[in-house]
Amino acid sequence: MTILIIAEHDNHRLGGEILKSVGAVSTLKLNIDVLVIGSQCQSVTEEASRIDGISRVLVADDPNYKDQLAENSALLIAEIATDYSHIVASATTFGKNLLPRVAALLDVGMLSDVVIIESEDTVIRPIYAGNALARVRSSDSKLLMTLRGSAFDAASLGETQAEQKALDIVIGNDWSELVERQASESERPELSAARVVVSGGRALGSKENFALIEQLADKLDGAIGASRAAVDAGYISNDYQVGQTGKIVAPELYIAVGISGAIQHLAGMKDAKVIVAINSDPEAPIFEIADYGLVGDLFDILPELIDSV
Amino acid sequence: MKVYVAIKRVIDPYIKVRVKSDGSGVETANVKMSMNPFCEIAVEEAIRLREAGHADEVVVVSAGEAACQEQLRTALALGADRAIHIETDAVVEPLSVAKLLAALVKQDQPELFILGKQSIDTDNNQVAQMLSALLGYSQGTFASNVTIESDVVTNGVRQAIIVTREVDGGLETLRLTLPAILSTDLRLNEPRYASLPNIMKAKKKPLDVLTPETLGVTIKNHQDVIEILTPTPRAAGVKVDSVTELVDKLKNSAKVI
């Protein structure tokens, strides 16, 4: 019985979420292998082999895997699946895109966005935008799941090197090819991993006013987030959206500014340790879950807050 | 090109769901049902492809209880040409839905199949990926832009579509070989409303009812939902009167800054 964890990376650096996945499955006390699929990704393999608690790093390094597209990656994983009782990825867009494809190839079901692993076959996962939790037992011979990073503690990177094993399975991809990737540039901490998140909503009123959110975030060394309304209004790009259809965050401090608190948004942040709501409407639903609420005009409150933290 | 769209009947997104006290599920009696919002976007995209001359026929499909036909009629009113209802009262997990849809694709060979990225009830985000795996097709998930590469034509068939995907940290653009499976993200388009004349016309459009048996698919469950739980509610918070008080609370009570 061994667990296979699929690593997310950009051929240079390992994505941070895998440490959460390793931390999450370590409670099962099974051997853990990490799979790195990529091209010229030696530095990723080196980094992955230093994750505490893993047995081996498998590496499929070939130009065909350069962009880690789902079609051939899924076939590769399905080919080595026999050796594993669990196949796991982070519930990031990478994991969500890839793992259901693997599940169907193996003719097994899949468990998405798991937040608690109770045993080798039973997990808890949120449904209805986090308004209910389902305790689910899988009857499949193999458990495939994506794990919600914010629900687990990260494993650490140590000095010990796990064994590295090269896979010589090469599968081409005639189905899809990458045209381009456009990254949103940001100096700030990554939204899903930040200790503090300051989020703005429609009440900011304009893209220019969103600078107030950025200033407060910078003062607190935090990341910036947004409600869907702010994204749709064009104040900020969609990869900053917090919510059921955006990113799920669980920082120590979440400051919601001018956000009413729609179900969709709450699903993405209600597990934050401390929630602060700043809103002019005392009846806004966000106040029902906020630890500290301040009713007032955000254009009066934000500058004062920026000055005093 | 023929475009298929899968739609799902779900609890209306603006309803706050209640977990039944015996933990067997969420309350669905007398609760408003709607088309899953991501599916509305999928229907809209298919209709836009037809309006732009890329699609000849738009077919909508739904699997589930008899009442799904309400949502299929809605899709017909929005502009779909015909509907297929795969009627079953069984719990259909994503893999079973994918198998039912794959059986239809094998019969009718659409070049493009558009689904929502996830349904807002089970929040799985799996069916599109599973369907493309079963068919051995390319997949373009979380699509925020779709362009048909109309200048590339071989043997009278369009060869590829360009799909921009919403991924963590930005956007990714892929060229997919047809036939392909797409799943829609929120920003792909803004769905239209059905007009009253179109709602009337939709009643006359064809709606075929099939069963899993006629498609040769056995519905198998891979998972048992043991219990549905209510999330632990957060402890009630306090309202503060000033920025000074807020900063004091964050520094000295919560100790987060």
Coordinates of C-alpha atoms in Angstrom, one line a residue:
Chain A
M1 CA 0.0 0.0 0.0
T2 CA 1.6 3.2 -1.2
I3 CA 0.4 6.7 -1.9
L4 CA 1.3 8.5 -5.1
I5 CA 1.3 12.3 -4.9
I6 CA 1.4 14.3 -8.2
A7 CA 3.8 17.2 -7.9
E8 CA 2.8 20.6 -9.4
H9 CA 5.7 22.7 -10.7
D10 CA 6.9 25.0 -13.5
N11 CA 10.0 22.9 -14.4
H12 CA 12.1 25.1 -12.1
R13 CA 10.4 25.3 -8.7
L14 CA 8.1 22.9 -6.8
G15 CA 4.6 24.3 -6.1
G16 CA 4.1 24.9 -2.4
E17 CA 0.8 23.1 -2.2
I18 CA 2.4 19.6 -2.4
L19 CA 3.8 20.1 1.1
K20 CA 0.2 20.4 2.4
S21 CA -0.7 17.2 0.5
V22 CA 2.2 15.3 2.0
G23 CA 1.2 16.6 5.4
A24 CA -2.4 15.6 4.8
V25 CA -1.7 11.9 3.9
S26 CA 1.1 11.4 6.4
T27 CA -1.6 10.5 9.0
L28 CA -2.4 7.4 7.0
K29 CA 1.1 5.9 7.9
L30 CA 1.7 4.5 4.4
N31 CA 4.7 4.9 2.1
I32 CA 4.5 8.0 0.0
D33 CA 6.0 8.4 -3.5
V34 CA 6.0 11.8 -5.3
L35 CA 5.7 11.9 -9.1
V36 CA 7.3 14.7 -11.0
I37 CA 6.2 15.0 -14.7
G38 CA 8.1 17.6 -16.7
S39 CA 11.0 18.5 -18.9
Q40 CA 14.4 19.5 -17.7
C41 CA 13.0 19.6 -14.2
Q42 CA 16.1 18.5 -12.3
S43 CA 15.8 21.3 -9.7
V44 CA 12.2 20.3 -9.0
T45 CA 13.2 16.7 -8.5
E46 CA 15.9 17.8 -6.1
E47 CA 13.5 19.9 -4.1
A48 CA 10.9 17.2 -4.0
S49 CA 13.3 14.6 -2.8
R50 CA 13.9 16.8 0.3
I51 CA 10.2 16.6 1.5
D52 CA 10.2 15.0 4.9
G53 CA 8.2 11.8 5.2
I54 CA 8.4 10.6 1.6
S55 CA 10.0 7.4 0.3
R56 CA 10.8 8.0 -3.4
V57 CA 10.6 10.6 -6.1
L58 CA 9.6 9.3 -9.5
V59 CA 10.6 11.4 -12.4
A60 CA 9.2 11.4 -15.9
D61 CA 11.5 13.9 -17.6
D62 CA 10.9 14.3 -21.3
P63 CA 10.2 17.1 -23.8
N64 CA 6.7 15.6 -24.3
Y65 CA 5.9 16.5 -20.7
K66 CA 7.2 20.1 -20.8
D67 CA 3.8 21.8 -20.4
Q68 CA 2.3 19.1 -18.2
L69 CA -0.8 18.9 -20.2
A70 CA -3.6 16.6 -19.0
E71 CA -4.0 14.2 -21.9
N72 CA -0.6 12.5 -21.8
S73 CA 0.1 13.1 -18.1
A74 CA -3.1 11.2 -17.3
L75 CA -2.1 8.2 -19.4
L76 CA 1.3 8.2 -17.8
I77 CA -0.2 8.1 -14.3
A78 CA -2.7 5.5 -15.3
E79 CA 0.2 3.3 -16.5
I80 CA 2.0 3.3 -13.1
A81 CA -1.2 3.3 -11.0
T82 CA -1.1 -0.5 -10.3
D83 CA 1.5 0.0 -7.6
Y84 CA -0.6 2.5 -5.6
S85 CA -3.6 2.4 -3.3
H86 CA -4.1 6.2 -3.3
I87 CA -3.4 8.7 -6.0
V88 CA -3.5 12.3 -4.7
A89 CA -3.1 15.8 -6.0
S90 CA -3.6 19.3 -4.6
A91 CA -7.1 20.8 -5.3
T92 CA -5.5 23.5 -7.5
T93 CA -6.5 24.1 -11.1
F94 CA -3.6 21.7 -12.1
G95 CA -4.9 18.9 -9.9
K96 CA -8.5 19.5 -10.7
N97 CA -7.8 19.4 -14.4
L98 CA -5.7 16.2 -14.3
L99 CA -7.0 13.8 -11.7
P100 CA -10.6 13.2 -12.9
R101 CA -9.1 12.2 -16.2
V102 CA -6.9 9.6 -14.5
A103 CA -9.9 8.4 -12.5
A104 CA -11.9 7.7 -15.6
L105 CA -9.0 5.9 -17.3
L106 CA -8.8 3.6 -14.2
D107 CA -12.7 3.3 -14.0
V108 CA -12.8 4.5 -10.4
G109 CA -14.6 7.4 -8.8
M110 CA -12.9 10.5 -7.4
L111 CA -13.1 12.6 -4.2
S112 CA -12.7 16.3 -4.8
D113 CA -11.5 19.0 -2.4
V114 CA -11.1 16.7 0.6
V115 CA -10.7 18.6 3.9
I116 CA -10.4 15.7 6.4
I117 CA -8.9 12.3 5.8
E118 CA -10.6 10.0 8.4
S119 CA -9.2 6.7 7.3
E120 CA -7.8 4.9 4.2
D121 CA -11.2 4.9 2.6
T122 CA -13.3 7.6 4.3
V123 CA -13.0 11.4 3.9
I124 CA -14.9 14.5 4.6
R125 CA -15.5 17.1 1.8
P126 CA -17.5 20.2 1.6
I127 CA -20.6 20.4 -0.7
Y128 CA -23.1 23.2 -1.5
A129 CA -20.4 25.9 -1.4
G130 CA -19.3 24.7 2.0
N131 CA -22.7 25.0 3.5
A132 CA -22.7 21.2 4.2
L133 CA -20.0 18.6 4.7
A134 CA -20.3 15.1 3.3
R135 CA -18.6 12.1 5.0
V136 CA -17.9 9.8 2.1
R137 CA -16.6 6.2 1.9
S138 CA -15.1 5.0 -1.3
S139 CA -15.7 1.4 -2.4
D140 CA -13.0 1.6 -5.1
S141 CA -9.8 -0.4 -4.9
K142 CA -7.9 2.8 -5.4
L143 CA -8.7 6.1 -3.8
L144 CA -8.2 9.2 -6.1
M145 CA -8.6 12.5 -4.4
T146 CA -7.6 16.2 -4.6
L147 CA -6.8 17.8 -1.2
R148 CA -7.7 21.4 -0.2
G149 CA -4.4 22.8 0.9
S150 CA -5.8 25.3 3.4
A151 CA -7.3 22.4 5.5
F152 CA -3.9 20.8 6.2
D153 CA -0.6 21.5 7.8
A154 CA 2.4 21.4 5.5
A155 CA 5.2 18.9 5.7
S156 CA 8.7 20.4 5.9
L157 CA 11.6 20.4 3.5
G158 CA 14.6 18.7 5.2
E159 CA 18.1 17.8 4.1
T160 CA 17.7 14.1 3.6
Q161 CA 17.4 13.1 0.0
A162 CA 14.7 10.5 -0.8
E163 CA 15.6 8.0 -3.5
Q164 CA 15.0 9.2 -7.1
K165 CA 13.8 6.9 -9.8
A166 CA 13.6 7.8 -13.5
L167 CA 10.5 6.6 -15.4
D168 CA 11.2 5.8 -19.0
I169 CA 7.5 5.9 -20.1
V170 CA 7.2 8.5 -22.9
I171 CA 3.7 9.4 -24.1
G172 CA 3.2 12.1 -26.7
N173 CA 0.3 14.5 -26.9
D174 CA -1.5 14.8 -30.2
W175 CA -4.6 16.3 -28.6
S176 CA -3.5 19.6 -27.2
E177 CA -0.6 22.0 -27.3
L178 CA 0.2 25.1 -25.2
V179 CA 0.0 28.4 -27.1
E180 CA 0.9 30.7 -24.2
R181 CA 0.8 31.2 -20.5
Q182 CA 0.2 34.7 -19.0
A183 CA 1.1 34.9 -15.4
S184 CA -0.3 37.7 -13.1
E185 CA 2.8 39.3 -11.8
S186 CA 2.8 40.0 -8.1
E187 CA 5.4 40.9 -5.4
R188 CA 3.0 40.0 -2.7
P189 CA 2.6 36.7 -0.9
E190 CA 0.7 34.0 -2.8
L191 CA -3.1 34.4 -2.1
S192 CA -3.8 30.8 -1.0
A193 CA -0.7 30.7 1.3
A194 CA -0.7 34.2 2.8
R195 CA -1.0 34.8 6.6
V196 CA -3.0 37.9 6.0
V197 CA -5.5 38.5 3.2
V198 CA -7.1 41.9 2.5
S199 CA -10.0 41.6 0.0
G200 CA -12.0 44.3 -1.7
G201 CA -15.5 44.2 -3.2
R202 CA -17.8 46.2 -5.5
A203 CA -18.0 49.0 -3.0
L204 CA -14.4 50.1 -3.9
G205 CA -16.1 51.6 -6.9
S206 CA -13.1 51.6 -9.3
K207 CA -9.8 50.0 -10.2
E208 CA -8.0 53.1 -8.9
N209 CA -9.6 52.8 -5.5
F210 CA -8.4 49.2 -5.3
A211 CA -5.0 50.7 -4.5
L212 CA -6.3 51.3 -1.0
I213 CA -6.7 47.5 -0.6
E214 CA -3.1 47.1 -1.9
Q215 CA -1.7 49.6 0.5
L216 CA -3.4 48.0 3.5
A217 CA -2.2 44.5 2.3
D218 CA 1.4 45.8 2.0
K219 CA 1.3 47.3 5.5
L220 CA 0.3 43.9 6.9
D221 CA 2.6 41.9 4.5
G222 CA -0.5 40.3 3.2
A223 CA -2.0 39.2 -0.1
I224 CA -4.8 40.9 -1.9
G225 CA -8.1 39.2 -2.8
A226 CA -11.4 40.2 -4.3
S227 CA -15.0 39.3 -4.5
R228 CA -16.5 38.2 -7.8
A229 CA -18.3 41.5 -8.1
A230 CA -15.0 43.3 -8.0
V231 CA -13.5 41.0 -10.6
D232 CA -16.5 41.3 -12.9
A233 CA -16.4 45.1 -12.5
G234 CA -12.8 44.9 -13.8
Y235 CA -11.2 46.3 -10.6
I236 CA -8.8 43.4 -10.5
S237 CA -8.0 40.2 -12.5
N238 CA -9.9 37.0 -11.8
D239 CA -7.0 35.0 -10.3
Y240 CA -7.5 37.2 -7.1
Q241 CA -11.1 36.0 -6.7
V242 CA -11.9 34.4 -3.4
G243 CA -14.8 32.1 -3.3
Q244 CA -16.4 28.8 -4.4
T245 CA -15.5 29.5 -8.0
G246 CA -12.2 31.2 -7.2
K247 CA -9.6 30.5 -4.5
I248 CA -10.2 29.0 -1.1
V249 CA -8.2 30.7 1.6
A250 CA -7.8 30.1 5.3
P251 CA -5.4 32.8 6.5
E252 CA -4.9 33.9 10.1
L253 CA -6.5 37.3 9.3
Y254 CA -9.0 38.0 6.5
I255 CA -10.1 41.6 6.1
A256 CA -13.2 42.0 3.9
V257 CA -13.7 45.5 2.7
G258 CA -16.9 46.5 0.9
I259 CA -17.9 42.9 0.5
S260 CA -21.5 42.0 1.3
G261 CA -20.8 38.3 2.0
A262 CA -22.6 36.3 -0.7
I263 CA -22.7 32.5 -0.1
Q264 CA -20.3 32.1 -3.0
H265 CA -17.7 34.4 -1.4
L266 CA -18.1 33.0 2.1
A267 CA -17.3 29.5 0.8
G268 CA -13.8 30.7 0.0
M269 CA -12.8 32.4 3.3
K270 CA -15.0 31.3 6.2
D271 CA -12.3 29.1 7.6
A272 CA -10.0 32.1 8.2
K273 CA -8.9 32.3 11.9
V274 CA -10.0 35.9 12.4
I275 CA -12.4 37.7 10.0
V276 CA -12.8 41.5 9.9
A277 CA -15.6 43.1 8.0
I278 CA -15.7 46.7 7.0
N279 CA -19.0 47.7 5.3
S280 CA -21.4 50.6 5.2
D281 CA -24.5 48.3 5.5
P282 CA -25.0 47.1 9.0
E283 CA -27.3 44.3 7.7
A284 CA -24.6 42.9 5.3
P285 CA -24.4 39.1 5.7
I286 CA -20.6 39.3 6.1
F287 CA -21.2 40.6 9.7
E288 CA -22.8 37.3 10.6
I289 CA -19.4 35.5 10.3
A290 CA -17.0 38.4 11.1
D291 CA -15.2 38.3 14.4
Y292 CA -14.8 42.1 14.3
G293 CA -17.1 44.3 12.3
L294 CA -16.8 48.0 11.6
V295 CA -19.8 49.8 10.1
G296 CA -18.9 52.8 8.1
D297 CA -17.7 54.3 4.8
L298 CA -14.6 52.4 3.6
F299 CA -13.1 55.6 2.1
D300 CA -13.0 57.1 5.7
I301 CA -12.0 53.9 7.4
L302 CA -9.3 52.5 5.0
P303 CA -6.9 55.5 5.1
E304 CA -7.1 55.6 8.9
L305 CA -6.5 51.9 9.1
I306 CA -3.6 52.1 6.8
D307 CA -2.0 54.8 9.0
S308 CA -2.6 52.9 12.2
V309 CA -1.3 49.4 11.5
Chain B
M1 CA -20.3 21.4 -36.5
K2 CA -22.6 19.8 -34.0
V3 CA -22.3 21.0 -30.4
Y4 CA -23.5 19.1 -27.4
V5 CA -24.1 20.7 -24.0
A6 CA -24.7 18.9 -20.7
I7 CA -26.9 20.7 -18.1
K8 CA -27.7 19.8 -14.5
R9 CA -30.7 20.6 -12.4
V10 CA -29.5 21.9 -9.0
I11 CA -30.8 23.8 -6.0
D12 CA -31.0 27.5 -7.0
P13 CA -27.7 29.2 -6.2
Y14 CA -29.4 31.9 -4.2
I15 CA -31.0 29.5 -1.8
K16 CA -29.2 28.8 1.5
V17 CA -29.3 25.1 1.9
R18 CA -30.3 23.4 5.1
V19 CA -28.9 20.0 6.2
K20 CA -31.6 17.6 7.3
S21 CA -31.5 16.9 11.0
D22 CA -31.0 13.1 10.5
G23 CA -27.9 13.8 8.5
S24 CA -29.3 12.0 5.4
G25 CA -28.9 14.9 3.0
V26 CA -29.9 18.5 2.5
E27 CA -33.6 19.6 2.4
T28 CA -34.8 19.6 -1.2
A29 CA -38.6 19.5 -0.6
N30 CA -40.2 22.7 -1.8
V31 CA -36.9 24.2 -2.6
K32 CA -36.5 26.2 -5.8
M33 CA -34.4 24.4 -8.5
S34 CA -32.5 25.9 -11.4
M35 CA -30.1 25.2 -14.1
N36 CA -26.6 25.0 -12.7
P37 CA -25.0 28.5 -13.4
F38 CA -21.9 27.0 -15.1
C39 CA -24.3 25.0 -17.4
E40 CA -26.1 28.2 -18.3
I41 CA -22.7 29.6 -19.5
A42 CA -22.2 26.4 -21.5
V43 CA -25.5 26.7 -23.2
E44 CA -24.9 30.4 -24.0
E45 CA -21.5 29.6 -25.5
A46 CA -22.9 26.9 -27.7
I47 CA -25.7 29.3 -28.9
R48 CA -23.1 32.0 -29.6
L49 CA -21.1 29.5 -31.7
R50 CA -24.2 28.8 -33.8
E51 CA -24.9 32.5 -34.1
A52 CA -21.4 33.0 -35.4
G53 CA -21.9 30.3 -38.0
H54 CA -19.6 27.8 -36.4
A55 CA -22.3 25.4 -35.1
D56 CA -25.1 23.8 -37.2
E57 CA -26.9 22.2 -34.3
V58 CA -27.0 22.6 -30.5
V59 CA -28.2 19.6 -28.5
V60 CA -28.7 19.8 -24.7
V61 CA -28.6 16.8 -22.5
S62 CA -29.4 16.1 -18.9
A63 CA -29.4 13.0 -16.8
G64 CA -31.6 12.5 -13.8
E65 CA -35.2 12.5 -12.6
A66 CA -38.2 13.4 -14.7
A67 CA -38.1 17.0 -13.5
C68 CA -34.8 17.7 -15.3
Q69 CA -37.0 18.3 -18.4
E70 CA -37.8 21.7 -16.9
Q71 CA -34.2 22.7 -17.2
L72 CA -34.0 21.2 -20.7
R73 CA -37.0 23.3 -21.8
T74 CA -35.2 26.3 -20.4
A75 CA -32.2 25.5 -22.5
L76 CA -34.4 25.1 -25.6
A77 CA -36.0 28.5 -24.8
L78 CA -32.5 30.0 -24.8
G79 CA -31.9 28.7 -28.3
A80 CA -30.9 25.0 -28.2
D81 CA -32.3 23.0 -31.1
R82 CA -33.2 19.8 -29.4
A83 CA -32.9 18.1 -26.0
I84 CA -32.2 14.6 -24.7
H85 CA -33.2 13.5 -21.3
I86 CA -31.5 10.5 -19.9
E87 CA -34.1 9.5 -17.3
T88 CA -33.1 7.8 -14.1
D89 CA -34.0 8.1 -10.4
A90 CA -30.6 6.6 -9.4
V91 CA -27.9 8.7 -7.8
V92 CA -25.6 9.4 -10.7
E93 CA -22.0 10.1 -9.7
P94 CA -19.7 12.0 -12.1
L95 CA -18.2 8.8 -13.6
S96 CA -21.7 7.5 -14.4
V97 CA -22.7 10.8 -16.0
A98 CA -19.5 10.7 -18.1
K99 CA -20.3 7.2 -19.2
L100 CA -23.9 8.2 -20.2
L101 CA -22.6 11.2 -22.1
A102 CA -19.9 9.2 -23.8
A103 CA -22.5 6.7 -25.0
L104 CA -24.4 9.5 -26.6
V105 CA -21.2 10.9 -28.2
K106 CA -20.4 7.6 -29.7
Q107 CA -23.9 7.5 -31.4
D108 CA -24.1 11.0 -32.6
Q109 CA -20.4 12.2 -33.0
P110 CA -20.6 15.9 -32.0
E111 CA -17.3 17.7 -32.7
L112 CA -17.6 19.8 -29.5
F113 CA -19.1 19.0 -26.1
I114 CA -19.4 21.9 -23.6
L115 CA -20.1 21.4 -19.9
G116 CA -20.0 23.6 -16.8
K117 CA -16.8 23.3 -14.8
Q118 CA -18.6 22.2 -11.7
S119 CA -22.1 21.8 -10.4
I120 CA -22.8 24.0 -7.3
D121 CA -24.4 21.2 -5.4
T122 CA -21.8 18.4 -5.3
D123 CA -18.9 20.8 -6.2
N124 CA -17.0 17.9 -7.9
N125 CA -15.5 19.5 -11.0
Q126 CA -15.0 16.1 -12.7
V127 CA -17.5 15.2 -15.4
A128 CA -15.8 17.1 -18.3
Q129 CA -12.4 15.6 -17.6
M130 CA -13.8 12.1 -17.2
L131 CA -15.8 12.4 -20.4
S132 CA -12.8 13.4 -22.4
A133 CA -10.8 10.5 -20.9
L134 CA -13.5 7.9 -21.7
L135 CA -13.6 9.2 -25.3
G136 CA -9.9 9.8 -25.7
Y137 CA -10.6 13.4 -26.7
S138 CA -8.7 16.6 -25.8
Q139 CA -9.9 18.7 -22.9
G140 CA -10.1 22.4 -22.3
T141 CA -11.3 23.0 -18.8
F142 CA -12.1 26.2 -17.0
A143 CA -12.5 28.0 -20.3
S144 CA -12.8 31.8 -20.3
N145 CA -12.4 32.3 -24.0
V146 CA -13.1 30.0 -27.0
T147 CA -12.1 30.7 -30.6
I148 CA -12.7 28.5 -33.5
E149 CA -9.7 28.3 -35.8
S150 CA -11.8 28.5 -38.9
D151 CA -8.9 29.0 -41.4
V152 CA -7.5 25.6 -40.7
V153 CA -9.7 23.2 -42.6
T154 CA -8.8 19.7 -43.7
N155 CA -11.3 17.5 -45.6
G156 CA -14.0 20.0 -44.9
V157 CA -13.5 19.6 -41.1
R158 CA -12.3 22.2 -38.8
Q159 CA -9.2 20.9 -37.0
A160 CA -8.7 22.9 -33.9
I161 CA -10.0 25.4 -31.4
I162 CA -8.2 27.8 -29.2
V163 CA -9.2 27.8 -25.6
T164 CA -8.0 30.2 -22.9
R165 CA -8.2 28.7 -19.5
E166 CA -8.4 30.3 -16.1
V167 CA -5.6 28.7 -14.0
D168 CA -4.1 29.6 -10.7
G169 CA -1.8 32.5 -11.2
G170 CA -3.0 33.6 -14.5
L171 CA -4.3 32.4 -17.9
E172 CA -3.2 29.6 -20.2
T173 CA -4.1 29.2 -23.8
L174 CA -4.3 25.8 -25.5
R175 CA -4.9 24.7 -29.1
L176 CA -7.1 21.6 -29.0
T177 CA -7.6 19.1 -31.7
L178 CA -11.3 18.4 -32.5
P179 CA -13.3 16.6 -31.3
A180 CA -12.9 18.2 -27.9
I181 CA -14.5 18.6 -24.5
L182 CA -14.7 22.0 -22.9
S183 CA -15.8 23.1 -19.4
T184 CA -16.8 26.6 -18.8
D185 CA -15.6 29.1 -16.2
L186 CA -17.6 32.1 -15.0
R187 CA -16.1 34.7 -17.2
L188 CA -16.6 32.9 -20.5
N189 CA -19.8 34.8 -21.2
E190 CA -22.9 36.4 -19.7
P191 CA -25.9 34.1 -20.3
R192 CA -29.0 35.6 -21.9
Y193 CA -32.5 35.4 -20.6
A194 CA -35.3 33.5 -22.4
S195 CA -38.0 35.7 -23.9
L196 CA -41.6 34.7 -23.5
P197 CA -42.1 33.9 -27.2
N198 CA -39.0 31.7 -27.1
I199 CA -40.4 29.9 -24.0
M200 CA -43.6 29.2 -25.9
K201 CA -41.6 28.0 -29.0
A202 CA -39.4 25.7 -26.8
K203 CA -42.5 23.7 -25.9
K204 CA -42.6 22.4 -29.5
K205 CA -39.0 21.6 -29.9
P206 CA -38.0 17.9 -29.8
L207 CA -37.1 16.4 -26.4
D208 CA -36.2 12.7 -26.6
V209 CA -36.2 10.6 -23.4
L210 CA -33.7 7.8 -23.2
T211 CA -32.7 5.5 -20.3
P212 CA -29.3 4.3 -19.1
E213 CA -30.3 0.9 -20.3
T214 CA -31.0 2.0 -23.9
L215 CA -27.6 3.6 -23.9
G216 CA -26.0 0.4 -22.6
V217 CA -24.7 2.0 -19.4
T218 CA -25.0 0.4 -16.0
I219 CA -25.1 3.0 -13.2
K220 CA -22.6 2.0 -10.6
N221 CA -21.9 3.8 -7.4
H222 CA -18.3 4.1 -6.3
Q223 CA -19.0 6.0 -3.1
D224 CA -21.3 5.9 -0.2
V225 CA -22.3 9.2 1.4
I226 CA -22.4 8.1 5.0
E227 CA -23.6 11.3 6.5
I228 CA -24.2 15.0 5.7
L229 CA -23.0 17.3 8.4
T230 CA -23.6 20.9 9.2
P231 CA -20.3 22.9 9.3
T232 CA -19.5 24.2 12.8
P233 CA -20.9 27.7 13.0
R234 CA -18.4 30.5 13.9
A235 CA -18.7 32.0 17.3
A236 CA -20.6 35.3 17.2
G237 CA -18.4 38.4 16.6
V238 CA -18.5 41.9 17.9
K239 CA -19.0 45.2 16.3
V240 CA -16.4 47.8 17.1
D241 CA -17.0 51.6 16.9
S242 CA -13.7 52.9 15.6
V243 CA -10.5 52.1 13.7
T244 CA -8.6 52.6 16.9
E245 CA -10.7 49.9 18.7
L246 CA -10.4 47.6 15.7
V247 CA -6.6 47.8 15.7
D248 CA -6.5 47.4 19.4
K249 CA -8.6 44.2 19.2
L250 CA -6.5 42.8 16.4
K251 CA -3.2 43.5 18.3
N252 CA -4.2 42.7 21.8
S253 CA -7.2 40.3 21.8
A254 CA -6.8 38.3 18.5
K255 CA -3.0 38.9 18.3
V256 CA -3.0 38.7 14.5
I257 CA -1.1 41.9 13.7

